[in-house]
mmCIF file of C-alpha atoms and ligand atoms in Angstrom:
data_model
loop_
_atom_site.group_PDB
_atom_site.id
_atom_site.type_symbol
_atom_site.label_atom_id
_atom_site.label_comp_id
_atom_site.label_asym_id
_atom_site.label_seq_id
_atom_site.Cartn_x
_atom_site.Cartn_y
_atom_site.Cartn_z
ATOM 1 C CA UNK A 1 -2.575 -17.488 4.125
ATOM 2 C CA UNK A 2 -0.010 -17.077 6.495
ATOM 3 C CA UNK A 3 0.845 -19.759 9.221
ATOM 4 C CA UNK A 4 1.081 -17.505 12.707
ATOM 5 C CA UNK A 5 3.699 -18.364 14.300
ATOM 6 C CA UNK A 6 4.268 -17.941 18.171
ATOM 7 C CA UNK A 7 8.046 -17.751 19.249
ATOM 8 C CA UNK A 8 9.589 -17.924 22.535
ATOM 9 C CA UNK A 9 12.920 -16.278 23.347
ATOM 10 C CA UNK A 10 13.886 -17.327 26.503
ATOM 11 C CA UNK A 11 17.382 -14.684 26.613
ATOM 12 C CA UNK A 12 19.449 -15.500 29.090
ATOM 13 C CA UNK A 13 17.466 -18.143 31.635
ATOM 14 C CA UNK A 14 16.794 -21.201 32.537
ATOM 15 C CA UNK A 15 18.045 -24.337 34.351
ATOM 16 C CA UNK A 16 18.325 -27.676 33.801
ATOM 17 C CA UNK A 17 15.050 -28.159 35.548
ATOM 18 C CA UNK A 18 12.974 -25.164 34.059
ATOM 19 C CA UNK A 19 14.068 -26.170 30.590
ATOM 20 C CA UNK A 20 12.563 -29.899 31.286
ATOM 21 C CA UNK A 21 9.236 -28.382 32.675
ATOM 22 C CA UNK A 22 8.623 -25.810 29.787
ATOM 23 C CA UNK A 23 9.558 -27.813 26.854
ATOM 24 C CA UNK A 24 7.777 -30.672 27.795
ATOM 25 C CA UNK A 25 4.640 -28.202 28.187
ATOM 26 C CA UNK A 26 5.083 -26.579 25.285
ATOM 27 C CA UNK A 27 5.246 -29.735 23.414
ATOM 28 C CA UNK A 28 1.989 -31.060 24.048
ATOM 29 C CA UNK A 29 0.783 -27.553 23.769
ATOM 30 C CA UNK A 30 2.178 -27.333 19.808
ATOM 31 C CA UNK A 31 0.660 -30.773 19.664
ATOM 32 C CA UNK A 32 -2.785 -29.518 19.906
ATOM 33 C CA UNK A 33 -1.808 -26.229 17.660
ATOM 34 C CA UNK A 34 -1.690 -27.909 14.363
ATOM 35 C CA UNK A 35 -2.419 -24.440 12.703
ATOM 36 C CA UNK A 36 0.060 -22.431 14.318
ATOM 37 C CA UNK A 37 4.285 -22.998 14.292
ATOM 38 C CA UNK A 38 5.590 -23.053 17.651
ATOM 39 C CA UNK A 39 9.259 -22.698 18.807
ATOM 40 C CA UNK A 40 11.539 -21.780 21.370
ATOM 41 C CA UNK A 41 14.806 -20.379 21.299
ATOM 42 C CA UNK A 42 17.367 -21.522 23.708
ATOM 43 C CA UNK A 43 20.757 -20.508 25.058
ATOM 44 C CA UNK A 44 23.096 -22.648 23.282
ATOM 45 C CA UNK A 45 23.711 -24.014 26.023
ATOM 46 C CA UNK A 46 20.645 -26.032 26.280
ATOM 47 C CA UNK A 47 19.631 -26.413 22.719
ATOM 48 C CA UNK A 48 21.037 -30.180 22.969
ATOM 49 C CA UNK A 49 18.667 -30.470 25.998
ATOM 50 C CA UNK A 50 15.869 -28.595 24.095
ATOM 51 C CA UNK A 51 16.558 -31.312 20.978
ATOM 52 C CA UNK A 52 16.553 -34.285 23.003
ATOM 53 C CA UNK A 53 12.590 -33.702 24.541
ATOM 54 C CA UNK A 54 11.374 -32.013 21.854
ATOM 55 C CA UNK A 55 11.627 -34.253 18.647
ATOM 56 C CA UNK A 56 8.895 -36.177 18.041
ATOM 57 C CA UNK A 57 6.334 -33.421 19.189
ATOM 58 C CA UNK A 58 5.310 -30.646 16.622
ATOM 59 C CA UNK A 59 7.533 -28.155 19.004
ATOM 60 C CA UNK A 60 10.550 -26.672 16.905
ATOM 61 C CA UNK A 61 13.570 -24.938 18.501
ATOM 62 C CA UNK A 62 16.222 -22.749 17.785
ATOM 63 C CA UNK A 63 19.335 -20.295 18.258
ATOM 64 C CA UNK A 64 19.376 -16.725 19.813
ATOM 65 C CA UNK A 65 21.994 -15.927 17.480
ATOM 66 C CA UNK A 66 23.823 -17.605 15.225
ATOM 67 C CA UNK A 67 27.846 -16.395 13.869
ATOM 68 C CA UNK A 68 28.983 -15.486 10.454
ATOM 69 C CA UNK A 69 31.231 -17.917 10.453
ATOM 70 C CA UNK A 70 30.816 -21.584 10.189
ATOM 71 C CA UNK A 71 33.806 -22.775 11.935
ATOM 72 C CA UNK A 72 37.498 -21.398 12.812
ATOM 73 C CA UNK A 73 39.223 -19.527 15.621
ATOM 74 C CA UNK A 74 36.063 -17.782 16.857
ATOM 75 C CA UNK A 75 36.671 -18.171 20.452
ATOM 76 C CA UNK A 76 32.569 -18.384 21.758
ATOM 77 C CA UNK A 77 30.534 -18.376 19.336
ATOM 78 C CA UNK A 78 28.024 -20.732 17.390
ATOM 79 C CA UNK A 79 28.291 -22.050 13.889
ATOM 80 C CA UNK A 80 24.956 -22.590 11.908
ATOM 81 C CA UNK A 81 25.864 -25.984 10.378
ATOM 82 C CA UNK A 82 26.239 -26.703 14.901
ATOM 83 C CA UNK A 83 22.834 -25.204 15.380
ATOM 84 C CA UNK A 84 21.676 -27.062 12.491
ATOM 85 C CA UNK A 85 23.359 -30.732 13.846
ATOM 86 C CA UNK A 86 21.332 -30.236 17.022
ATOM 87 C CA UNK A 87 18.067 -29.739 14.808
ATOM 88 C CA UNK A 88 17.428 -26.239 15.246
ATOM 89 C CA UNK A 89 15.153 -24.493 12.257
ATOM 90 C CA UNK A 90 15.264 -20.627 13.512
ATOM 91 C CA UNK A 91 18.097 -18.587 14.140
ATOM 92 C CA UNK A 92 17.542 -15.094 15.471
ATOM 93 C CA UNK A 93 19.444 -12.403 14.123
ATOM 94 C CA UNK A 94 19.583 -8.710 14.841
ATOM 95 C CA UNK A 95 17.783 -8.421 18.651
ATOM 96 C CA UNK A 96 18.427 -5.341 19.722
ATOM 97 C CA UNK A 97 19.832 -6.747 22.852
ATOM 98 C CA UNK A 98 22.541 -8.385 20.260
ATOM 99 C CA UNK A 99 22.168 -4.617 18.330
ATOM 100 C CA UNK A 100 23.020 -2.727 21.467
ATOM 101 C CA UNK A 101 25.048 -4.636 24.044
ATOM 102 C CA UNK A 102 27.453 -6.060 21.413
ATOM 103 C CA UNK A 103 27.754 -3.352 18.747
ATOM 104 C CA UNK A 104 25.573 -5.630 15.865
ATOM 105 C CA UNK A 105 25.550 -3.195 12.586
ATOM 106 C CA UNK A 106 22.974 -3.538 10.158
ATOM 107 C CA UNK A 107 25.520 -5.139 8.331
ATOM 108 C CA UNK A 108 26.552 -7.500 10.782
ATOM 109 C CA UNK A 109 23.122 -8.822 10.845
ATOM 110 C CA UNK A 110 22.697 -9.209 7.338
ATOM 111 C CA UNK A 111 26.006 -11.446 7.139
ATOM 112 C CA UNK A 112 24.525 -13.483 9.652
ATOM 113 C CA UNK A 113 21.314 -13.572 7.923
ATOM 114 C CA UNK A 114 22.939 -15.338 5.459
ATOM 115 C CA UNK A 115 25.247 -17.500 7.037
ATOM 116 C CA UNK A 116 21.978 -18.496 8.832
ATOM 117 C CA UNK A 117 20.306 -19.213 5.465
ATOM 118 C CA UNK A 118 22.788 -20.728 3.591
ATOM 119 C CA UNK A 119 23.373 -23.493 6.398
ATOM 120 C CA UNK A 120 19.704 -24.136 5.731
ATOM 121 C CA UNK A 121 17.917 -22.553 9.238
ATOM 122 C CA UNK A 122 15.328 -19.691 8.594
ATOM 123 C CA UNK A 123 16.495 -16.406 9.792
ATOM 124 C CA UNK A 124 14.026 -14.610 11.978
ATOM 125 C CA UNK A 125 15.583 -10.911 11.658
ATOM 126 C CA UNK A 126 14.636 -8.809 14.445
ATOM 127 C CA UNK A 127 14.201 -4.709 13.623
ATOM 128 C CA UNK A 128 12.825 -1.798 15.590
ATOM 129 C CA UNK A 129 13.195 1.753 16.572
ATOM 130 C CA UNK A 130 14.245 2.588 19.254
ATOM 131 C CA UNK A 131 11.999 5.305 22.147
ATOM 132 C CA UNK A 132 13.380 8.474 20.856
ATOM 133 C CA UNK A 133 13.548 7.325 17.177
ATOM 134 C CA UNK A 134 9.809 6.489 17.416
ATOM 135 C CA UNK A 135 9.158 10.261 19.331
ATOM 136 C CA UNK A 136 10.960 11.220 16.421
ATOM 137 C CA UNK A 137 8.729 9.742 13.501
ATOM 138 C CA UNK A 138 11.293 7.646 12.736
ATOM 139 C CA UNK A 139 10.203 3.555 13.097
ATOM 140 C CA UNK A 140 9.897 2.954 9.351
ATOM 141 C CA UNK A 141 12.801 4.650 7.931
ATOM 142 C CA UNK A 142 14.571 2.538 10.551
ATOM 143 C CA UNK A 143 13.018 -1.039 9.825
ATOM 144 C CA UNK A 144 13.363 -0.170 5.666
ATOM 145 C CA UNK A 145 17.052 0.187 6.754
ATOM 146 C CA UNK A 146 17.633 -2.872 8.597
ATOM 147 C CA UNK A 147 15.824 -4.833 5.783
ATOM 148 C CA UNK A 148 17.096 -3.023 2.902
ATOM 149 C CA UNK A 149 21.362 -4.264 4.414
ATOM 150 C CA UNK A 150 19.557 -8.093 4.274
ATOM 151 C CA UNK A 151 18.142 -7.289 0.846
ATOM 152 C CA UNK A 152 21.308 -6.071 -0.464
ATOM 153 C CA UNK A 153 23.121 -8.433 0.552
ATOM 154 C CA UNK A 154 20.627 -12.209 0.321
ATOM 155 C CA UNK A 155 18.164 -10.226 -2.189
ATOM 156 C CA UNK A 156 14.417 -10.026 -1.584
ATOM 157 C CA UNK A 157 13.815 -13.858 -2.789
ATOM 158 C CA UNK A 158 15.568 -14.598 0.890
ATOM 159 C CA UNK A 159 12.485 -13.575 2.620
ATOM 160 C CA UNK A 160 10.571 -16.311 1.637
ATOM 161 C CA UNK A 161 12.358 -18.793 3.786
ATOM 162 C CA UNK A 162 12.961 -15.907 6.693
ATOM 163 C CA UNK A 163 11.089 -14.291 9.229
ATOM 164 C CA UNK A 164 10.740 -10.904 10.674
ATOM 165 C CA UNK A 165 9.509 -9.644 13.748
ATOM 166 C CA UNK A 166 9.245 -6.258 14.395
ATOM 167 C CA UNK A 167 9.615 -5.278 17.461
ATOM 168 C CA UNK A 168 10.085 -1.984 18.915
ATOM 169 C CA UNK A 169 12.648 -1.629 21.644
ATOM 170 C CA UNK A 170 10.711 0.677 23.926
ATOM 171 C CA UNK A 171 8.520 -2.310 24.557
ATOM 172 C CA UNK A 172 11.033 -4.970 24.683
ATOM 173 C CA UNK A 173 10.483 -5.711 28.607
ATOM 174 C CA UNK A 174 9.352 -2.701 29.558
ATOM 175 C CA UNK A 175 5.627 -3.930 29.971
ATOM 176 C CA UNK A 176 4.907 -1.701 27.486
ATOM 177 C CA UNK A 177 2.884 -3.086 24.570
ATOM 178 C CA UNK A 178 2.585 -0.959 21.262
ATOM 179 C CA UNK A 179 -1.408 -0.500 20.433
ATOM 180 C CA UNK A 180 -2.771 -3.013 18.383
ATOM 181 C CA UNK A 181 -3.307 0.070 15.943
ATOM 182 C CA UNK A 182 0.618 1.003 16.372
ATOM 183 C CA UNK A 183 1.786 -2.474 15.272
ATOM 184 C CA UNK A 184 -0.921 -3.130 12.787
ATOM 185 C CA UNK A 185 0.718 0.127 10.579
ATOM 186 C CA UNK A 186 4.138 -0.539 11.361
ATOM 187 C CA UNK A 187 3.804 -4.045 10.034
ATOM 188 C CA UNK A 188 1.801 -2.287 7.134
ATOM 189 C CA UNK A 189 4.537 -0.001 6.431
ATOM 190 C CA UNK A 190 6.744 -2.938 6.668
ATOM 191 C CA UNK A 191 4.804 -5.204 4.076
ATOM 192 C CA UNK A 192 4.406 -2.037 1.657
ATOM 193 C CA UNK A 193 8.052 -1.599 1.630
ATOM 194 C CA UNK A 194 8.651 -5.147 1.002
ATOM 195 C CA UNK A 195 6.507 -5.096 -2.003
ATOM 196 C CA UNK A 196 8.048 -2.317 -3.496
ATOM 197 C CA UNK A 197 10.772 -4.789 -3.689
ATOM 198 C CA UNK A 198 8.218 -8.189 -4.771
ATOM 199 C CA UNK A 199 4.837 -8.397 -4.050
ATOM 200 C CA UNK A 200 4.912 -12.454 -3.973
ATOM 201 C CA UNK A 201 7.437 -11.830 -1.161
ATOM 202 C CA UNK A 202 5.696 -9.501 0.564
ATOM 203 C CA UNK A 203 1.970 -11.497 0.691
ATOM 204 C CA UNK A 204 3.786 -14.848 1.931
ATOM 205 C CA UNK A 205 6.244 -13.147 5.003
ATOM 206 C CA UNK A 206 5.261 -13.803 8.015
ATOM 207 C CA UNK A 207 5.884 -10.403 10.444
ATOM 208 C CA UNK A 208 6.058 -10.951 14.266
ATOM 209 C CA UNK A 209 5.026 -8.521 16.832
ATOM 210 C CA UNK A 210 7.124 -8.658 19.971
ATOM 211 C CA UNK A 211 7.710 -6.747 22.976
ATOM 212 C CA UNK A 212 6.030 -7.720 26.323
ATOM 213 C CA UNK A 213 3.347 -9.288 24.037
ATOM 214 C CA UNK A 214 1.213 -11.249 26.925
ATOM 215 C CA UNK A 215 -1.455 -13.757 27.027
ATOM 216 C CA UNK A 216 -3.784 -9.990 27.642
ATOM 217 C CA UNK A 217 -2.382 -8.124 24.077
ATOM 218 C CA UNK A 218 -1.619 -11.306 22.234
ATOM 219 C CA UNK A 219 -5.852 -11.435 21.011
ATOM 220 C CA UNK A 220 -6.102 -8.279 19.853
ATOM 221 C CA UNK A 221 -2.714 -7.982 18.374
ATOM 222 C CA UNK A 222 -3.061 -11.507 16.541
ATOM 223 C CA UNK A 223 -6.475 -10.164 14.738
ATOM 224 C CA UNK A 224 -4.988 -7.222 12.746
ATOM 225 C CA UNK A 225 -4.224 -8.401 9.273
ATOM 226 C CA UNK A 226 -0.428 -7.593 9.143
ATOM 227 C CA UNK A 227 0.679 -9.549 12.093
ATOM 228 C CA UNK A 228 1.654 -13.183 11.692
ATOM 229 C CA UNK A 229 2.593 -14.098 15.449
ATOM 230 C CA UNK A 230 4.383 -12.892 18.085
ATOM 231 C CA UNK A 231 8.481 -13.031 19.205
ATOM 232 C CA UNK A 232 7.962 -13.272 22.753
ATOM 233 C CA UNK A 233 10.557 -12.843 25.737
ATOM 234 C CA UNK A 234 9.282 -13.090 29.336
ATOM 235 C CA UNK A 235 6.194 -14.433 29.002
ATOM 236 C CA UNK A 236 7.734 -17.290 27.054
ATOM 237 C CA UNK A 237 9.210 -18.796 30.420
ATOM 238 C CA UNK A 238 5.908 -19.279 32.228
ATOM 239 C CA UNK A 239 3.652 -22.251 30.672
ATOM 240 C CA UNK A 240 0.629 -20.514 31.043
ATOM 241 C CA UNK A 241 1.133 -17.073 29.738
ATOM 242 C CA UNK A 242 3.022 -19.166 26.834
ATOM 243 C CA UNK A 243 0.134 -21.579 26.133
ATOM 244 C CA UNK A 244 -2.217 -18.422 26.707
ATOM 245 C CA UNK A 245 -0.476 -17.050 23.707
ATOM 246 C CA UNK A 246 -0.567 -19.731 21.142
ATOM 247 C CA UNK A 247 -4.343 -20.216 21.953
ATOM 248 C CA UNK A 248 -4.772 -16.546 20.992
ATOM 249 C CA UNK A 249 -2.682 -17.361 17.702
ATOM 250 C CA UNK A 250 -5.035 -20.355 16.815
ATOM 251 C CA UNK A 251 -8.148 -17.841 17.021
ATOM 252 C CA UNK A 252 -6.348 -16.602 14.384
ATOM 253 C CA UNK A 253 -5.041 -19.515 11.776
HETATM 254 C C1 PEP B 301 11.943 -10.197 23.000
HETATM 255 O O1 PEP B 301 13.398 -9.646 23.728
HETATM 256 O O2 PEP B 301 12.394 -10.996 22.162
HETATM 257 C C2 PEP B 301 10.960 -9.610 23.528
HETATM 258 C C3 PEP B 301 9.810 -9.871 22.465
HETATM 259 O O3 PEP B 301 10.532 -9.452 24.918
HETATM 260 P P1 PEP B 301 9.675 -9.406 25.749
HETATM 261 O O4 PEP B 301 8.248 -9.919 24.981
HETATM 262 O O5 PEP B 301 9.943 -9.560 27.245
HETATM 263 O O6 PEP B 301 9.084 -7.786 25.705
#
């Protein structure tokens, strides 16, 4: 039995006041959701605040990215060691916005995954295809290549301490959610691919769905056998919506 995860990805959003409001609300909701791992991944500048507000609750937090290096002359980056010092549990790596806007290749993402893992963070590996790749029937090929780069660098066992988030790029921030059937088929394909390396790892790894997942669509998505929760963008900035998504995960825990 895999514990569901509901994780917010705030992206480049938030003010001191909204972060305070959201973390206070989600800490209370997380305390009532003992069978679900609830987390928010925040812009680095807010992580210290999240730590102060959420410590002592069941709400966990993480970063939206993580550098390959632990320290040195890398202006603007955030080291996994620093993120760990501020209480992060998770580090998202390979979000499609990082891959797209910052030219992060599968190899760079794999190196970030390793850096997070080696320094005690749980990497959340984002994978997923573009609309053109979806139309061309290449969804699983893209996902497999993104996962294989990590297996090549870190080994299959690394997924014992990691999470995968399947996020079709055409569904991110567009209001278009993959249907539960489409999402389930991809999640199943990802798990089958992992099984070719290790059945045990494949059975244990949590695979989240992300892409316009909201209060309405979460219940059916989360009831699919291979969907273990969600990585939530826009809806994680709204107390009522994120709370309803957590409720949907509780119903499937
Ligand atoms: C995301 O970008 O991780 C995401 C899931 O965004 P949204 O829910 O806004 O589509």
